[in-house]
Coordinates of C-alpha atoms in Angstrom, one line a residue:
X21 CA -7.0 57.4 -149.8
X22 CA -7.0 56.8 -146.4
X23 CA -6.8 52.7 -147.7
X24 CA -3.6 54.3 -149.6
X25 CA -1.9 56.1 -146.2
X26 CA -1.9 53.0 -144.3
X27 CA -0.7 50.8 -146.8
X28 CA 1.7 53.3 -147.0
X29 CA 2.8 53.1 -142.8
X30 CA 3.1 49.5 -143.2
X31 CA 5.7 49.7 -145.5
X32 CA 6.8 52.0 -143.6
X33 CA 7.4 50.1 -140.5
X34 CA 8.5 47.2 -142.7
X35 CA 10.9 48.6 -143.5
X36 CA 11.9 50.2 -140.0
X37 CA 11.8 46.4 -138.6
X38 CA 13.4 45.1 -141.5
X39 CA 16.7 47.5 -140.9
X40 CA 16.6 45.9 -137.9
X41 CA 16.1 42.4 -138.9
X42 CA 18.4 40.5 -141.1
X43 CA 17.6 36.6 -142.9
X44 CA 21.4 35.4 -143.2
X45 CA 22.0 31.7 -144.4
X46 CA 24.8 30.3 -141.9
X47 CA 25.8 26.3 -141.9
X48 CA 27.1 23.9 -138.6
X49 CA 28.5 21.4 -137.9
X50 CA 29.0 18.9 -134.7
X51 CA 28.5 15.5 -133.2
X52 CA 24.6 15.9 -132.7
X53 CA 21.9 17.8 -134.1
X54 CA 21.7 20.3 -131.1
X55 CA 25.4 20.9 -131.2
X56 CA 25.6 21.9 -135.0
X57 CA 22.5 23.6 -135.0
X58 CA 24.2 25.8 -132.2
X59 CA 26.9 26.2 -134.0
X60 CA 25.1 27.6 -137.5
X61 CA 23.1 29.9 -135.2
X62 CA 27.0 31.0 -133.7
X63 CA 27.8 31.8 -137.6
X64 CA 24.4 33.7 -138.3
X65 CA 24.9 36.2 -135.5
X66 CA 28.7 36.6 -136.3
X67 CA 27.9 37.6 -140.0
X68 CA 26.1 40.9 -138.0
X69 CA 28.8 41.2 -135.6
X70 CA 31.4 41.3 -138.6
X71 CA 28.9 44.4 -140.0
X72 CA 28.6 46.2 -137.2
X73 CA 32.5 46.5 -136.4
X74 CA 33.6 47.3 -139.9
X75 CA 30.7 49.8 -140.1
X76 CA 32.0 51.5 -137.5
X77 CA 35.7 50.4 -137.5
X78 CA 35.4 49.6 -134.4
X79 CA 38.1 47.7 -132.6
X80 CA 37.1 45.6 -130.0
X81 CA 39.5 42.4 -128.4
X82 CA 38.1 38.8 -130.3
X83 CA 37.7 37.1 -127.6
X84 CA 35.6 39.7 -125.7
X85 CA 33.1 40.0 -128.3
X86 CA 33.6 35.9 -128.2
X87 CA 32.6 35.8 -124.7
X88 CA 30.3 38.9 -124.5
X89 CA 28.0 38.5 -127.5
X90 CA 28.8 35.0 -129.6
X91 CA 28.1 33.2 -126.2
X92 CA 24.4 34.5 -126.2
X93 CA 23.8 33.8 -130.3
X94 CA 20.3 31.9 -129.5
X95 CA 18.8 35.2 -128.1
X96 CA 20.0 37.2 -131.1
X97 CA 18.1 34.7 -133.5
X98 CA 14.4 35.3 -132.9
X99 CA 13.3 32.2 -135.7
X100 CA 15.5 30.2 -137.9
X101 CA 13.9 27.5 -140.8
X102 CA 16.8 24.2 -141.3
X103 CA 17.2 23.9 -145.4
X104 CA 19.3 21.3 -145.1
X105 CA 20.6 18.8 -142.8
X106 CA 23.2 16.0 -143.9
X107 CA 24.6 13.0 -141.7
X108 CA 28.6 12.9 -142.1
X109 CA 31.4 10.8 -140.5
X110 CA 32.1 13.1 -138.0
X111 CA 28.2 14.0 -137.3
X112 CA 25.9 16.3 -138.4
X113 CA 26.0 19.2 -140.6
X114 CA 22.8 21.2 -140.9
X115 CA 22.3 24.5 -142.8
X116 CA 19.8 27.4 -142.0
X117 CA 17.9 30.1 -142.6
X118 CA 18.0 32.6 -139.8
X119 CA 16.9 36.0 -138.6
X120 CA 18.9 37.7 -136.3
X121 CA 17.7 40.7 -134.5
X122 CA 20.4 43.5 -135.5
X123 CA 19.4 46.0 -132.9
X124 CA 20.5 43.8 -130.1
X125 CA 23.5 43.2 -131.7
X126 CA 24.4 47.0 -132.0
X127 CA 23.7 47.8 -128.9
X128 CA 25.7 45.5 -127.2
X129 CA 28.7 46.0 -129.8
X130 CA 28.1 49.9 -128.6
X131 CA 28.0 48.9 -124.9
X132 CA 31.2 46.9 -125.5
X133 CA 32.8 49.9 -127.6
X134 CA 32.4 52.4 -124.2
X135 CA 33.6 50.3 -121.5
X136 CA 36.4 49.8 -123.7
X137 CA 37.1 52.9 -124.3
X138 CA 36.1 53.7 -120.7
X139 CA 33.9 55.9 -121.7
X140 CA 31.0 58.4 -120.3
X141 CA 28.6 58.7 -123.3
X142 CA 26.4 62.5 -122.9
X143 CA 25.4 64.0 -119.2
X144 CA 22.0 62.6 -117.5
X145 CA 18.7 63.6 -117.3
X146 CA 17.0 65.6 -114.7
X147 CA 13.9 66.3 -113.4
X148 CA 13.1 69.6 -111.6
X149 CA 10.4 69.4 -109.5
X150 CA 9.1 71.8 -106.3
X151 CA 8.1 71.2 -103.0
X152 CA 4.9 72.7 -102.2
X153 CA 6.4 72.7 -98.7
X154 CA 6.1 76.3 -97.3
X155 CA 3.3 77.2 -95.2
X156 CA 3.6 81.0 -96.4
X157 CA 1.7 81.6 -99.2
X158 CA 4.0 84.1 -101.0
X159 CA 6.7 81.9 -100.8
X160 CA 4.0 79.9 -102.6
X161 CA 3.1 82.5 -105.8
X162 CA 4.1 80.2 -109.1
X163 CA 5.5 83.2 -110.9
X164 CA 8.2 83.2 -107.6
X165 CA 8.9 79.7 -107.6
X166 CA 8.5 79.7 -111.8
X167 CA 12.0 81.8 -111.3
X168 CA 13.1 80.1 -109.3
X169 CA 12.7 76.8 -111.4
X170 CA 13.9 78.8 -114.3
X171 CA 17.0 79.9 -112.4
X172 CA 17.8 75.8 -111.9
X173 CA 17.2 74.9 -115.2
X174 CA 19.8 77.3 -116.8
X175 CA 22.2 76.5 -114.9
X176 CA 21.9 72.8 -115.4
X177 CA 21.2 73.6 -119.5
X178 CA 24.4 75.8 -119.7
X179 CA 26.5 72.9 -117.9
X180 CA 25.0 70.4 -120.8
X181 CA 22.6 68.8 -118.4
X182 CA 19.3 67.6 -120.3
X183 CA 15.9 68.4 -118.2
X184 CA 12.6 67.0 -118.8
X185 CA 10.3 69.4 -119.7
X186 CA 8.6 72.1 -117.2
X187 CA 4.8 70.1 -117.7
X188 CA 6.3 66.8 -116.4
X189 CA 7.9 68.4 -113.7
X190 CA 4.5 70.5 -112.6
X191 CA 2.3 67.5 -112.9
X192 CA 4.5 65.7 -110.6
X193 CA 4.6 68.3 -107.7
X194 CA 0.9 68.7 -108.2
X195 CA 1.0 64.7 -107.5
X196 CA 3.0 65.6 -104.1
X197 CA 1.7 68.9 -102.9
X198 CA -1.1 68.1 -100.4
X199 CA 0.9 64.5 -98.8
X200 CA 4.6 65.0 -99.1
X201 CA 7.3 67.5 -98.0
X202 CA 10.9 68.0 -99.2
X203 CA 11.4 64.2 -97.3
X204 CA 9.6 62.6 -100.2
X205 CA 8.9 59.1 -100.7
X206 CA 12.1 58.7 -102.8
X207 CA 10.0 55.8 -104.5
X208 CA 7.7 57.3 -105.7
X209 CA 10.0 60.6 -106.6
X210 CA 12.5 58.0 -108.2
X211 CA 9.6 56.1 -110.1
X212 CA 8.1 59.5 -111.3
X213 CA 11.5 60.6 -112.8
X214 CA 12.1 56.7 -114.4
X215 CA 8.8 57.0 -116.1
X216 CA 10.3 60.4 -117.9
X217 CA 13.7 58.6 -118.3
X218 CA 15.4 60.8 -115.9
X219 CA 18.4 59.7 -114.4
X220 CA 18.2 62.3 -111.2
X221 CA 15.4 63.9 -109.6
X222 CA 16.1 67.7 -108.0
X223 CA 13.8 68.1 -105.7
X224 CA 13.4 71.7 -104.2
X225 CA 12.0 73.5 -101.2
X226 CA 11.6 77.1 -100.4
X227 CA 11.2 79.2 -97.6
X228 CA 11.9 82.9 -96.3
X229 CA 11.6 86.4 -94.4
X230 CA 10.4 89.2 -95.6
X231 CA 11.3 92.3 -93.8
X232 CA 10.1 96.6 -94.0
X233 CA 13.0 98.8 -95.1
X234 CA 13.4 102.4 -94.9
X235 CA 13.1 103.0 -98.7
X236 CA 12.0 99.3 -99.8
X237 CA 11.4 95.6 -99.5
X238 CA 14.1 93.0 -98.7
X239 CA 13.8 89.4 -99.0
X240 CA 15.8 87.0 -97.2
X241 CA 15.0 83.3 -99.4
X242 CA 16.3 79.5 -98.2
X243 CA 16.0 77.4 -101.0
X244 CA 16.6 73.3 -99.8
X245 CA 17.4 70.8 -102.5
X246 CA 17.6 67.1 -102.4
X247 CA 19.3 65.0 -105.8
X248 CA 17.9 61.4 -105.8
X249 CA 19.2 58.9 -107.7
X250 CA 16.2 57.7 -109.5
X251 CA 17.8 54.0 -110.5
X252 CA 18.8 52.8 -106.7
X253 CA 15.6 55.4 -105.1
X254 CA 18.8 57.2 -102.9
X255 CA 19.2 60.8 -102.2
X256 CA 22.6 61.4 -102.9
X257 CA 23.5 65.3 -101.6
X258 CA 21.0 67.4 -100.3
X259 CA 22.1 71.1 -100.6
X260 CA 21.1 74.7 -98.9
X261 CA 21.3 78.1 -99.9
X262 CA 20.2 81.5 -99.3
X263 CA 19.8 84.5 -101.4
X264 CA 18.1 87.9 -100.4
X265 CA 16.8 90.3 -102.8
X266 CA 15.3 94.4 -102.6
X267 CA 12.8 96.2 -104.3
X268 CA 10.3 98.7 -103.9
X269 CA 7.6 96.1 -103.6
X270 CA 7.6 92.5 -102.2
X271 CA 7.4 90.8 -105.7
X272 CA 10.1 92.9 -106.8
X273 CA 12.0 92.2 -103.9
X274 CA 11.4 88.2 -104.5
X275 CA 11.7 88.4 -108.6
X276 CA 15.6 89.2 -107.9
X277 CA 15.9 87.2 -105.3
X278 CA 14.2 83.6 -107.1
X279 CA 16.1 83.4 -110.1
X280 CA 19.3 84.1 -108.3
X281 CA 18.3 81.5 -106.4
X282 CA 17.9 78.9 -108.5
X283 CA 21.3 79.7 -110.3
X284 CA 22.9 79.4 -106.8
X285 CA 21.9 76.0 -105.8
X286 CA 23.1 74.1 -108.1
X287 CA 26.6 75.3 -108.1
X288 CA 27.2 73.1 -104.8
X289 CA 25.3 70.2 -106.6
X290 CA 27.5 69.7 -109.9
X291 CA 30.8 67.9 -108.6
X292 CA 28.3 65.3 -106.8
X293 CA 25.9 64.8 -109.5
X294 CA 29.2 64.3 -112.1
X295 CA 31.4 62.8 -110.1
X296 CA 28.1 60.2 -108.7
X297 CA 27.4 59.8 -112.8
X298 CA 30.7 59.1 -113.6
X299 CA 30.9 57.1 -111.2
X300 CA 27.5 54.8 -112.4
X301 CA 29.3 54.7 -116.0
X302 CA 32.7 53.6 -115.4
X303 CA 32.0 51.2 -112.5
X304 CA 28.3 50.3 -112.1
X305 CA 25.8 49.9 -109.7
X306 CA 24.6 47.0 -107.7
X307 CA 21.5 45.4 -108.8
X308 CA 19.5 43.0 -106.9
X309 CA 17.3 41.1 -108.5
X310 CA 14.7 38.7 -106.6
X311 CA 13.2 35.2 -109.0
X312 CA 10.4 33.6 -107.9
X313 CA 10.2 30.6 -109.2
X314 CA 13.7 29.9 -109.1
X315 CA 15.5 27.6 -107.1
X316 CA 17.6 24.7 -108.3
X317 CA 20.9 24.5 -107.6
X318 CA 21.7 23.5 -111.7
X319 CA 18.8 26.3 -112.9
X320 CA 20.5 29.2 -110.9
X321 CA 24.0 28.4 -111.8
X322 CA 23.1 29.0 -115.3
X323 CA 21.2 31.5 -115.2
X324 CA 23.6 33.3 -113.0
X325 CA 26.8 32.6 -115.9
X326 CA 24.1 34.1 -118.5
X327 CA 23.8 37.0 -117.0
X328 CA 27.2 38.2 -116.4
X329 CA 28.3 37.6 -119.8
X330 CA 25.7 40.3 -121.2
X331 CA 28.6 43.3 -121.7
X332 CA 26.8 45.5 -119.2
X333 CA 26.6 43.1 -116.4
X334 CA 30.0 42.0 -114.3
X335 CA 29.7 40.2 -111.0
X336 CA 26.9 38.4 -110.8
X337 CA 26.1 35.8 -108.1
X338 CA 23.4 34.1 -106.0
X339 CA 23.3 35.9 -102.5
X340 CA 19.9 33.8 -101.2
X341 CA 17.7 31.3 -102.3
X342 CA 14.9 29.0 -100.5
X343 CA 11.1 28.6 -100.7
X344 CA 11.4 28.6 -104.3
X345 CA 13.0 32.7 -104.9
X346 CA 16.5 32.9 -105.4
X347 CA 17.7 36.1 -105.0
X348 CA 20.9 37.8 -107.7
X349 CA 23.4 40.0 -106.9
X350 CA 25.1 42.2 -110.2
X351 CA 26.9 45.3 -110.7
X352 CA 25.7 46.3 -114.0
X353 CA 27.2 49.8 -116.0
X354 CA 23.5 50.6 -117.4
X355 CA 20.2 52.0 -116.4
X356 CA 17.8 49.6 -114.9
X357 CA 15.6 49.4 -118.4
X358 CA 18.8 48.1 -119.8
X359 CA 18.9 45.6 -116.9
X360 CA 15.5 44.3 -117.2
X361 CA 16.1 43.6 -120.9
X362 CA 19.0 41.5 -120.2
X363 CA 17.1 39.8 -117.5
X364 CA 14.2 38.5 -120.1
X365 CA 16.9 38.1 -122.7
X366 CA 18.9 35.6 -120.2
X367 CA 15.4 34.1 -119.2
X368 CA 14.4 33.5 -123.0
X369 CA 18.0 32.1 -123.4
X370 CA 16.7 29.3 -121.0
X371 CA 13.0 28.4 -122.2
X372 CA 11.6 30.5 -118.9
X373 CA 8.7 33.3 -119.1
X374 CA 9.2 35.9 -117.0
X375 CA 7.1 38.6 -115.4
X376 CA 8.3 41.6 -114.0
X377 CA 5.6 42.3 -110.3
X378 CA 7.5 45.1 -108.3
X379 CA 10.1 47.2 -108.9
X380 CA 11.9 49.3 -106.3
X381 CA 15.3 51.8 -106.9
X382 CA 17.9 49.1 -107.9
X383 CA 15.7 46.0 -106.0
X384 CA 13.2 44.5 -108.4
X385 CA 10.9 41.2 -108.8
X386 CA 10.1 38.9 -111.1
X387 CA 7.7 35.5 -111.3
X388 CA 8.6 32.3 -113.7
X389 CA 5.2 31.7 -115.0

């Protein structure tokens, strides 16, 4: 029974892989074998591009497809076999069977479609985490801080923002409790957010005062937040609000103030968050890429030219080189994991083996093996 189950799983995995990898036959001509082979690969990729454009009824400028996708044909072909090679009066004709990575093609077609329509797809994902800063134990009470958390999450989800699950947020809060205050180590906060595929981290802290009234208790709660852009390890806005609550007991007064305070703190951040997210999607963000092991001018020029041809990349340039290292800057309209993917794809097309050795916000360091 177990062997049958494993066989079924294996077939399913093969089927899923096949859906993203297509075997095609293509022919190319050229004055040399290398040129003919490159032409054959390009025509193999053209078949995949044509399939996705037709199936999605997508209209994309042919020059854009040529510049941003077909210029990377070699990167989409995962393997190939020459089945026919002939010498002609003009050079060489080669026919190949090639395995084309349709998943990469579809991803780049989708990126071109988004850029062409100048659209923003969906809202960002947010990690909401509590900073255990207050010295007053009453404002560290779990039920109280959870009510504030629930108020924040309720306001975010009402506005169609996606929020990282509560258990993950609590683990992050516990890790920060002993060593960090509201002004956290941004790299650590951002890295934790990126671990859960969150574009932003909303880090909140609570303090306040409790007063004795003639007929009950009253509290004045202060909620302070920082909204961190995880991709760039950068605080994009900080806000602070006050919320009062009254009740027969301190617990009742806190409960009334907590959820309303959580809701209230979100409102002044929404406009900033939406504007920042839209700007990132439409105009991109500046990233710094350092490659250790590359300082040859020709290699630098080839890397820059090829990277800039990816759909999400613009304005790639060398800013510093020497001592075996080169620093590049580029505006990129995707997330950092997408940028990392494209760095690896350029390296593969250039015949390099690359390993990422460090990443901080919008800055990453790579080692050419």
